[in-house]
mmCIF file of N, CA and C in Angstrom:
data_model
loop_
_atom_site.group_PDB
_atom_site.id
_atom_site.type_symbol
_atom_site.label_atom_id
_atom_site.label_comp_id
_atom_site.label_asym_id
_atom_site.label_seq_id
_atom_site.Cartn_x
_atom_site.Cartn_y
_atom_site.Cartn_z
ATOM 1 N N UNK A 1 -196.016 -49.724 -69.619
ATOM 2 C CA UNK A 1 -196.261 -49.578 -71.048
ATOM 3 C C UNK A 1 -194.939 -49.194 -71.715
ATOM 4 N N UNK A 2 -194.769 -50.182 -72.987
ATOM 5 C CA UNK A 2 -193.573 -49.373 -73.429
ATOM 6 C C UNK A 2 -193.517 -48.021 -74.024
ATOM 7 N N UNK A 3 -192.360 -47.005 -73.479
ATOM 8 C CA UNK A 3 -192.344 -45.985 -74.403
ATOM 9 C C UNK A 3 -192.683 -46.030 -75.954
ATOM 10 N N UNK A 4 -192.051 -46.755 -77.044
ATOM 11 C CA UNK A 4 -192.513 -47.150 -78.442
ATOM 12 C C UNK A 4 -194.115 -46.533 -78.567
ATOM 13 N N UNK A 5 -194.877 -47.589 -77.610
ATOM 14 C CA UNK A 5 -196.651 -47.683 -77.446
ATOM 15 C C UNK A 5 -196.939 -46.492 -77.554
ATOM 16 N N UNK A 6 -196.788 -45.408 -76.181
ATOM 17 C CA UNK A 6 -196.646 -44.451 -75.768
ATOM 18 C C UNK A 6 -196.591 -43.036 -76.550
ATOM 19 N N UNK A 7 -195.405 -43.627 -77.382
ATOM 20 C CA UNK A 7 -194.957 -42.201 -78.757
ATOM 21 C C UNK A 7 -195.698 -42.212 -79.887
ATOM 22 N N UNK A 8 -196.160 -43.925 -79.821
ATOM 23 C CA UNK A 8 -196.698 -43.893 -81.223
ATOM 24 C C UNK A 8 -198.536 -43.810 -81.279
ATOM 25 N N UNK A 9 -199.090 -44.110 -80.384
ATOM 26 C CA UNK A 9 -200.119 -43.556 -79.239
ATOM 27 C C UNK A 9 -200.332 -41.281 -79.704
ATOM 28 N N UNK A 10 -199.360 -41.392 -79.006
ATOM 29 C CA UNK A 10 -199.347 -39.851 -78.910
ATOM 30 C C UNK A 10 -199.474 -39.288 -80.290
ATOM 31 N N UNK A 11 -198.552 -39.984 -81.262
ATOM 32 C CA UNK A 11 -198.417 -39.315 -82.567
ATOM 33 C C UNK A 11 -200.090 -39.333 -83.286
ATOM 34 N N UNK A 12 -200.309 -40.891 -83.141
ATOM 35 C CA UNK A 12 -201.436 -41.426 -83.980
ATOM 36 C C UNK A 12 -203.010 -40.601 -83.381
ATOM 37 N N UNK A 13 -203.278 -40.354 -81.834
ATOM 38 C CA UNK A 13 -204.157 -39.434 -81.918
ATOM 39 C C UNK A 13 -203.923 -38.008 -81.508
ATOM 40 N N UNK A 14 -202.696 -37.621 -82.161
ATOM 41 C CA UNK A 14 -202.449 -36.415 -81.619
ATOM 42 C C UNK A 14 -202.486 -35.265 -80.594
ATOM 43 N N UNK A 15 -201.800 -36.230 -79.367
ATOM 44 C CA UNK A 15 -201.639 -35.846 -78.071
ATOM 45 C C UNK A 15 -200.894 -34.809 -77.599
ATOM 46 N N UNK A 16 -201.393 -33.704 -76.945
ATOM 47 C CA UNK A 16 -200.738 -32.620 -76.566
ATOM 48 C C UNK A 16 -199.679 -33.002 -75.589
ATOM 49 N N UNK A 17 -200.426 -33.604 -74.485
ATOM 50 C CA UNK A 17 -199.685 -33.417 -72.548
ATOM 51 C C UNK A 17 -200.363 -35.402 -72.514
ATOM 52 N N UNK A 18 -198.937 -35.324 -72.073
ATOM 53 C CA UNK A 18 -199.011 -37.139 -71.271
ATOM 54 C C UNK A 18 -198.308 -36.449 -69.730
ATOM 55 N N UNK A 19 -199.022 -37.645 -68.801
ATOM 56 C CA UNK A 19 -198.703 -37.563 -67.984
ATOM 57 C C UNK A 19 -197.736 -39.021 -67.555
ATOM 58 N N UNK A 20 -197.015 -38.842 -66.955
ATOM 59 C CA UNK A 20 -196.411 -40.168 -66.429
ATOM 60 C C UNK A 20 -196.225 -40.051 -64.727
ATOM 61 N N UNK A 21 -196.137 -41.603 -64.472
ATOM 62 C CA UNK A 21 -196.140 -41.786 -62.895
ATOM 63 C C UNK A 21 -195.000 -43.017 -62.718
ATOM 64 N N UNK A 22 -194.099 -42.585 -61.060
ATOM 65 C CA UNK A 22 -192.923 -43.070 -61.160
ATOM 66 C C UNK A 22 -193.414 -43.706 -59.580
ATOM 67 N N UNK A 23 -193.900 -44.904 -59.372
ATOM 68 C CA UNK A 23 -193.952 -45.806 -58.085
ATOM 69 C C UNK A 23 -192.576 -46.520 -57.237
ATOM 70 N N UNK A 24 -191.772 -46.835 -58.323
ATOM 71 C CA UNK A 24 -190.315 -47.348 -58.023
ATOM 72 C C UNK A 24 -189.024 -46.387 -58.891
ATOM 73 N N UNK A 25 -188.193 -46.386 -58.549
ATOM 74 C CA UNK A 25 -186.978 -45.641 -59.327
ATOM 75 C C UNK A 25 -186.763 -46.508 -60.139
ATOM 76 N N UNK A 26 -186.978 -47.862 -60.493
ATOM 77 C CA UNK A 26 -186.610 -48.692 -61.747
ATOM 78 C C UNK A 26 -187.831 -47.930 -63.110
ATOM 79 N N UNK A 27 -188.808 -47.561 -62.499
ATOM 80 C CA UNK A 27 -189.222 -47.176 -63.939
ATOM 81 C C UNK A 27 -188.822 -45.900 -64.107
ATOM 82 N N UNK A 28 -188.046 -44.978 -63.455
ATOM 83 C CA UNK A 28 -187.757 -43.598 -64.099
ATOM 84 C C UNK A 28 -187.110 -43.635 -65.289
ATOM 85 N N UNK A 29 -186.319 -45.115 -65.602
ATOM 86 C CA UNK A 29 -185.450 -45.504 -66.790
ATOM 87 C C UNK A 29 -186.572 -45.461 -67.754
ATOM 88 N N UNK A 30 -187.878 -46.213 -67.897
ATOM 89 C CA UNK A 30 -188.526 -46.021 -68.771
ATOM 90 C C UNK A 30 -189.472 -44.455 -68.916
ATOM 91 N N UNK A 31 -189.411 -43.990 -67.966
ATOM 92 C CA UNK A 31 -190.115 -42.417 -67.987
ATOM 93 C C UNK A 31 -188.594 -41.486 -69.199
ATOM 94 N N UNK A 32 -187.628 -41.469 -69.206
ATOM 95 C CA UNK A 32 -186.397 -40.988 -69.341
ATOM 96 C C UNK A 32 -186.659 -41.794 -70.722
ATOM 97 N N UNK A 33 -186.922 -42.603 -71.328
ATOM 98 C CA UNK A 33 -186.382 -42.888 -72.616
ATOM 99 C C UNK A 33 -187.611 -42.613 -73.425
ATOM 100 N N UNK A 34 -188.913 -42.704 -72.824
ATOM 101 C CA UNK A 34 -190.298 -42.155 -73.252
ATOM 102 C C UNK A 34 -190.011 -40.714 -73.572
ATOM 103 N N UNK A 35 -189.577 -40.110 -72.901
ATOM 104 C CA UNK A 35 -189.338 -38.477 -72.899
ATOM 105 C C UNK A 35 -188.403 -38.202 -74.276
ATOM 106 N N UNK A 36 -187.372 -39.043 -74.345
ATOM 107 C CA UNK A 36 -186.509 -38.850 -75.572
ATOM 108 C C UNK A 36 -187.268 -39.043 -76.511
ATOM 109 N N UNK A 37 -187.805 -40.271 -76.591
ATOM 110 C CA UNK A 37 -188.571 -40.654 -78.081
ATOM 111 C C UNK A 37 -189.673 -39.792 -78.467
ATOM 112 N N UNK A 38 -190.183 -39.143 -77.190
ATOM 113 C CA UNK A 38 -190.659 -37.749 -77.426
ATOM 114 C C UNK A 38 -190.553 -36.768 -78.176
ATOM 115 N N UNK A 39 -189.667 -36.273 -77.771
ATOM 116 C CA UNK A 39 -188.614 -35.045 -78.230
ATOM 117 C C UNK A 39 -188.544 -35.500 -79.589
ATOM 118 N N UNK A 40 -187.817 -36.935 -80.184
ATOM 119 C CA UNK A 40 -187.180 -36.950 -81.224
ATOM 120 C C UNK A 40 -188.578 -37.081 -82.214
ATOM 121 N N UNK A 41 -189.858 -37.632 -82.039
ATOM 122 C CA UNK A 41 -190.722 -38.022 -82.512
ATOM 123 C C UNK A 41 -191.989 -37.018 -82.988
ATOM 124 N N UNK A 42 -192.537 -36.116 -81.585
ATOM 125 C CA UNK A 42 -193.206 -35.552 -81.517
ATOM 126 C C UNK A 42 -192.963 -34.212 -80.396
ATOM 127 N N UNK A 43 -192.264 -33.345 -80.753
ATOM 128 C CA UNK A 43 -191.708 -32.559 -79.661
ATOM 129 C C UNK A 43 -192.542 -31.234 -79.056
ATOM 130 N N UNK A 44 -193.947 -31.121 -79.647
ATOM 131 C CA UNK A 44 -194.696 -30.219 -79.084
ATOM 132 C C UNK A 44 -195.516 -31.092 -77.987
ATOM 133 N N UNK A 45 -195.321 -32.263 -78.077
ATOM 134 C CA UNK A 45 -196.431 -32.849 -76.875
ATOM 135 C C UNK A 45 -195.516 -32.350 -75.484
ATOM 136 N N UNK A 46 -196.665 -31.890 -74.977
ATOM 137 C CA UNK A 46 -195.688 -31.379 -73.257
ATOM 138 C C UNK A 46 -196.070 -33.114 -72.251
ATOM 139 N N UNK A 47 -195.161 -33.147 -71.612
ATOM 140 C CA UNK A 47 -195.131 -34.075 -70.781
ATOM 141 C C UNK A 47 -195.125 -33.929 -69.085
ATOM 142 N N UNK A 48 -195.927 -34.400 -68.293
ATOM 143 C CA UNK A 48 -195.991 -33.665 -66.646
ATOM 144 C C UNK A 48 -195.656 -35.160 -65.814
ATOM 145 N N UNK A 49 -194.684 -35.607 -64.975
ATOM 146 C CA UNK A 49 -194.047 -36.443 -64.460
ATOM 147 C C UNK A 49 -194.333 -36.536 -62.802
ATOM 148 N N UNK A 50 -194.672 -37.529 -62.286
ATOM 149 C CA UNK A 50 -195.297 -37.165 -60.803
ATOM 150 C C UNK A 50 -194.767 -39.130 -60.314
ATOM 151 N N UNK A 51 -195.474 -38.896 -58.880
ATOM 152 C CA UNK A 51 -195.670 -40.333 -58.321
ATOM 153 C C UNK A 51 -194.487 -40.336 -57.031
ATOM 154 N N UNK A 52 -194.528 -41.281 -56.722
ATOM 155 C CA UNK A 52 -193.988 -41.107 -55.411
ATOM 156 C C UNK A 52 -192.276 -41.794 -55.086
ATOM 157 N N UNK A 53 -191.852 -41.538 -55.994
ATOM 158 C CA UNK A 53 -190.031 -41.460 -55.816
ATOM 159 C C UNK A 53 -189.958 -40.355 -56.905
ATOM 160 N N UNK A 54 -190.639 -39.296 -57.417
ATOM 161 C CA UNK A 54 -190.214 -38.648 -58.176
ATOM 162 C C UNK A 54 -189.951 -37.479 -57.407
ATOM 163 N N UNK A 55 -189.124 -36.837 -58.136
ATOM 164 C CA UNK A 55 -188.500 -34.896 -57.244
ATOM 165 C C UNK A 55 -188.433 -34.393 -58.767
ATOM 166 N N UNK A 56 -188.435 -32.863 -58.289
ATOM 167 C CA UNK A 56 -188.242 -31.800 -59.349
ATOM 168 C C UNK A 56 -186.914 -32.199 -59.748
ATOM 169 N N UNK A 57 -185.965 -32.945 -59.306
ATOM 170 C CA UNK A 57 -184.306 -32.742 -59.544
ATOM 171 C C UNK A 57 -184.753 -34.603 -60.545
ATOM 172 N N UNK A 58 -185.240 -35.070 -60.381
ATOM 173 C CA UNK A 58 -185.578 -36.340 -61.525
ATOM 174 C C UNK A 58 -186.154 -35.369 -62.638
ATOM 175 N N UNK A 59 -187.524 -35.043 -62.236
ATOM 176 C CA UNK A 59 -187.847 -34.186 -63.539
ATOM 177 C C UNK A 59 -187.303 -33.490 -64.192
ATOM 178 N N UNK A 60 -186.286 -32.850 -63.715
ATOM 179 C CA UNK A 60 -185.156 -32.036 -64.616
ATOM 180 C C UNK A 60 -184.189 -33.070 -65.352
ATOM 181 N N UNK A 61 -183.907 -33.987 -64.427
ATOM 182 C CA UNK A 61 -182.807 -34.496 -65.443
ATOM 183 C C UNK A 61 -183.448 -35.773 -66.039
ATOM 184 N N UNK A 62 -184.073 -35.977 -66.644
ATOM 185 C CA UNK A 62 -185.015 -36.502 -67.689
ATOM 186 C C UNK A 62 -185.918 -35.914 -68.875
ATOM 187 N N UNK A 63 -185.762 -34.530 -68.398
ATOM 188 C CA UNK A 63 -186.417 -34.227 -69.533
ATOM 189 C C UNK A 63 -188.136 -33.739 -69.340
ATOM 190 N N UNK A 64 -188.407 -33.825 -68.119
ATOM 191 C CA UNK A 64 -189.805 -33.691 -68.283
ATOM 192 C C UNK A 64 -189.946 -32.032 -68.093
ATOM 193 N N UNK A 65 -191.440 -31.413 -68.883
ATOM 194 C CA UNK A 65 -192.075 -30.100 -68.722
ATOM 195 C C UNK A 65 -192.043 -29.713 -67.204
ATOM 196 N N UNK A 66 -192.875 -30.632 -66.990
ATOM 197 C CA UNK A 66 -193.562 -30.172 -65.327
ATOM 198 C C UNK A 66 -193.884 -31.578 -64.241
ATOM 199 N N UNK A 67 -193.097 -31.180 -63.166
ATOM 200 C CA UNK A 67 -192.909 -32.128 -62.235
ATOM 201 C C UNK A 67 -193.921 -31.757 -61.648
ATOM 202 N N UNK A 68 -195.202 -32.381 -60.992
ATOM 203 C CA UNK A 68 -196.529 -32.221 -60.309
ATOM 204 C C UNK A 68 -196.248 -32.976 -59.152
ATOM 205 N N UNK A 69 -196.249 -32.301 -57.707
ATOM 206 C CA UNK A 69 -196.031 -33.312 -56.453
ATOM 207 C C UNK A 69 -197.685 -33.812 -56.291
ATOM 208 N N UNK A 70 -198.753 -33.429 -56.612
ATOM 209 C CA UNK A 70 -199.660 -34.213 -56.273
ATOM 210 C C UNK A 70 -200.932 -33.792 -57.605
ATOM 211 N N UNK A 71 -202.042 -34.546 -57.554
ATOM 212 C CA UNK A 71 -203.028 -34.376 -58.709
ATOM 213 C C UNK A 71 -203.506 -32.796 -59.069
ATOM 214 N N UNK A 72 -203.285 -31.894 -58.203
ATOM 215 C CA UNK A 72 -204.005 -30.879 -58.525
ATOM 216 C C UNK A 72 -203.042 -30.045 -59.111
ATOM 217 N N UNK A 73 -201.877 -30.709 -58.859
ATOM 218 C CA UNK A 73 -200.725 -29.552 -59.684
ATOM 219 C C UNK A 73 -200.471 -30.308 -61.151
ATOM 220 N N UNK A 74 -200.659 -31.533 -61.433
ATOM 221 C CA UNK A 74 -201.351 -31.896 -62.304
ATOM 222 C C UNK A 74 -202.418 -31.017 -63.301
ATOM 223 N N UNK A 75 -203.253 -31.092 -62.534
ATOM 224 C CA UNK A 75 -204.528 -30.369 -63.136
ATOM 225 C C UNK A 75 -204.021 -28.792 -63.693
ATOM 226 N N UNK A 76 -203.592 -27.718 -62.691
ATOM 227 C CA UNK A 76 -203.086 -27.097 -62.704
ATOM 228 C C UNK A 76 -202.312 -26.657 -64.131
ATOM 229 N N UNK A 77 -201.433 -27.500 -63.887
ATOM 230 C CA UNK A 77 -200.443 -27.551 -65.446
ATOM 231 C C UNK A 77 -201.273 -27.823 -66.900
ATOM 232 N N UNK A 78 -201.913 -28.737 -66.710
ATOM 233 C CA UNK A 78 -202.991 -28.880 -67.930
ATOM 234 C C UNK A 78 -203.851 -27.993 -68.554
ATOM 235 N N UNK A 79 -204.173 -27.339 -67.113
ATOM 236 C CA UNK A 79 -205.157 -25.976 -67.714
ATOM 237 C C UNK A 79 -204.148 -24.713 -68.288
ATOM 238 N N UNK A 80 -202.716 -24.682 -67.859
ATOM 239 C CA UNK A 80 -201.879 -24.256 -68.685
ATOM 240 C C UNK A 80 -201.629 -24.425 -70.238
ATOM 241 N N UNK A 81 -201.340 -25.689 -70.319
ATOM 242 C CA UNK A 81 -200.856 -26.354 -71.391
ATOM 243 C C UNK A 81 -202.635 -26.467 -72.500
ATOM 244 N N UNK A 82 -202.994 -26.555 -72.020
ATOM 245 C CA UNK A 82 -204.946 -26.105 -72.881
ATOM 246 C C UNK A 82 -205.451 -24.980 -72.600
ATOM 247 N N UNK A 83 -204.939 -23.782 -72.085
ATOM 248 C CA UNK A 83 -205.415 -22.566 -72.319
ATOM 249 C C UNK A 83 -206.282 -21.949 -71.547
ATOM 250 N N UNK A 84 -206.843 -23.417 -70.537
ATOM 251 C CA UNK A 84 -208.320 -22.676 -69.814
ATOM 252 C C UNK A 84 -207.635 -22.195 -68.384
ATOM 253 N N UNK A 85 -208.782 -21.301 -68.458
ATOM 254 C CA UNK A 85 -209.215 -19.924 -67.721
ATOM 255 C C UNK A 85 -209.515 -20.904 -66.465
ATOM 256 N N UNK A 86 -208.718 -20.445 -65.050
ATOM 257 C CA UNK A 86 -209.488 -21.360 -63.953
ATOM 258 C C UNK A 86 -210.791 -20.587 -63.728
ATOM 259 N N UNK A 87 -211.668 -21.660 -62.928
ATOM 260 C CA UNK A 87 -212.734 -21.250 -62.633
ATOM 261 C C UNK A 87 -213.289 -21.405 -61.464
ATOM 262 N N UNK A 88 -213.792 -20.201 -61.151
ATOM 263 C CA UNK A 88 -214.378 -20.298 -59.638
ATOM 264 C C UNK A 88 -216.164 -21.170 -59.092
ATOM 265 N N UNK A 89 -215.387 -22.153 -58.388
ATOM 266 C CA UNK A 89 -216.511 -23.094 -58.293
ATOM 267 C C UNK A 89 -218.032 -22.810 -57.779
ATOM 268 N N UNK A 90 -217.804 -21.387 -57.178
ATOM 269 C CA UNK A 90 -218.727 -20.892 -55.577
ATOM 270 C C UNK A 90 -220.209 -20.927 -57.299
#
């Protein structure tokens, strides 16, 4: 998806947290310019960056909130970024 889509997506229904996913290192170029148009566009949306060529040392130097190595740190971060209280399943 292009970043453009993405920002203007986010703006139009007023998106807190996007997540993005990196399968090949050719799209970290488009994760990295999504993140800018971010910032410059809409800079309270938090952004969480994952998938399987990604590292905390990509997520840093791109720009992303929170690097998630798998779905639950995902989740994790979200219930950050929305306020909720975890909850015990028992």
């Amino acid at each position: 998806v292009a970043p453009e889509i993405i920002v203007d997506t986010a703006i139009r229904e007023d998106i807190r947290l996007i997540g993005l996913s990196a399968l090949m290192t050719t799209t970290v170029v488009s994760m990295e310019e999504t993140i800018r148009l971010l910032r410059e566009r809409k800079p309270d949306t938090r952004v969480v960056v994952g998938g399987a060529v990604m590292t905390q040392e990509y997520a840093d130097a791109i720009g992303a909130d929170c690097y998630a190595k798998d779905a639950m740190a995902t989740v994790r971060y979200a219930d950050r970024v929305f306020g909720y209280e975890a909850v015990d399943p028992a």
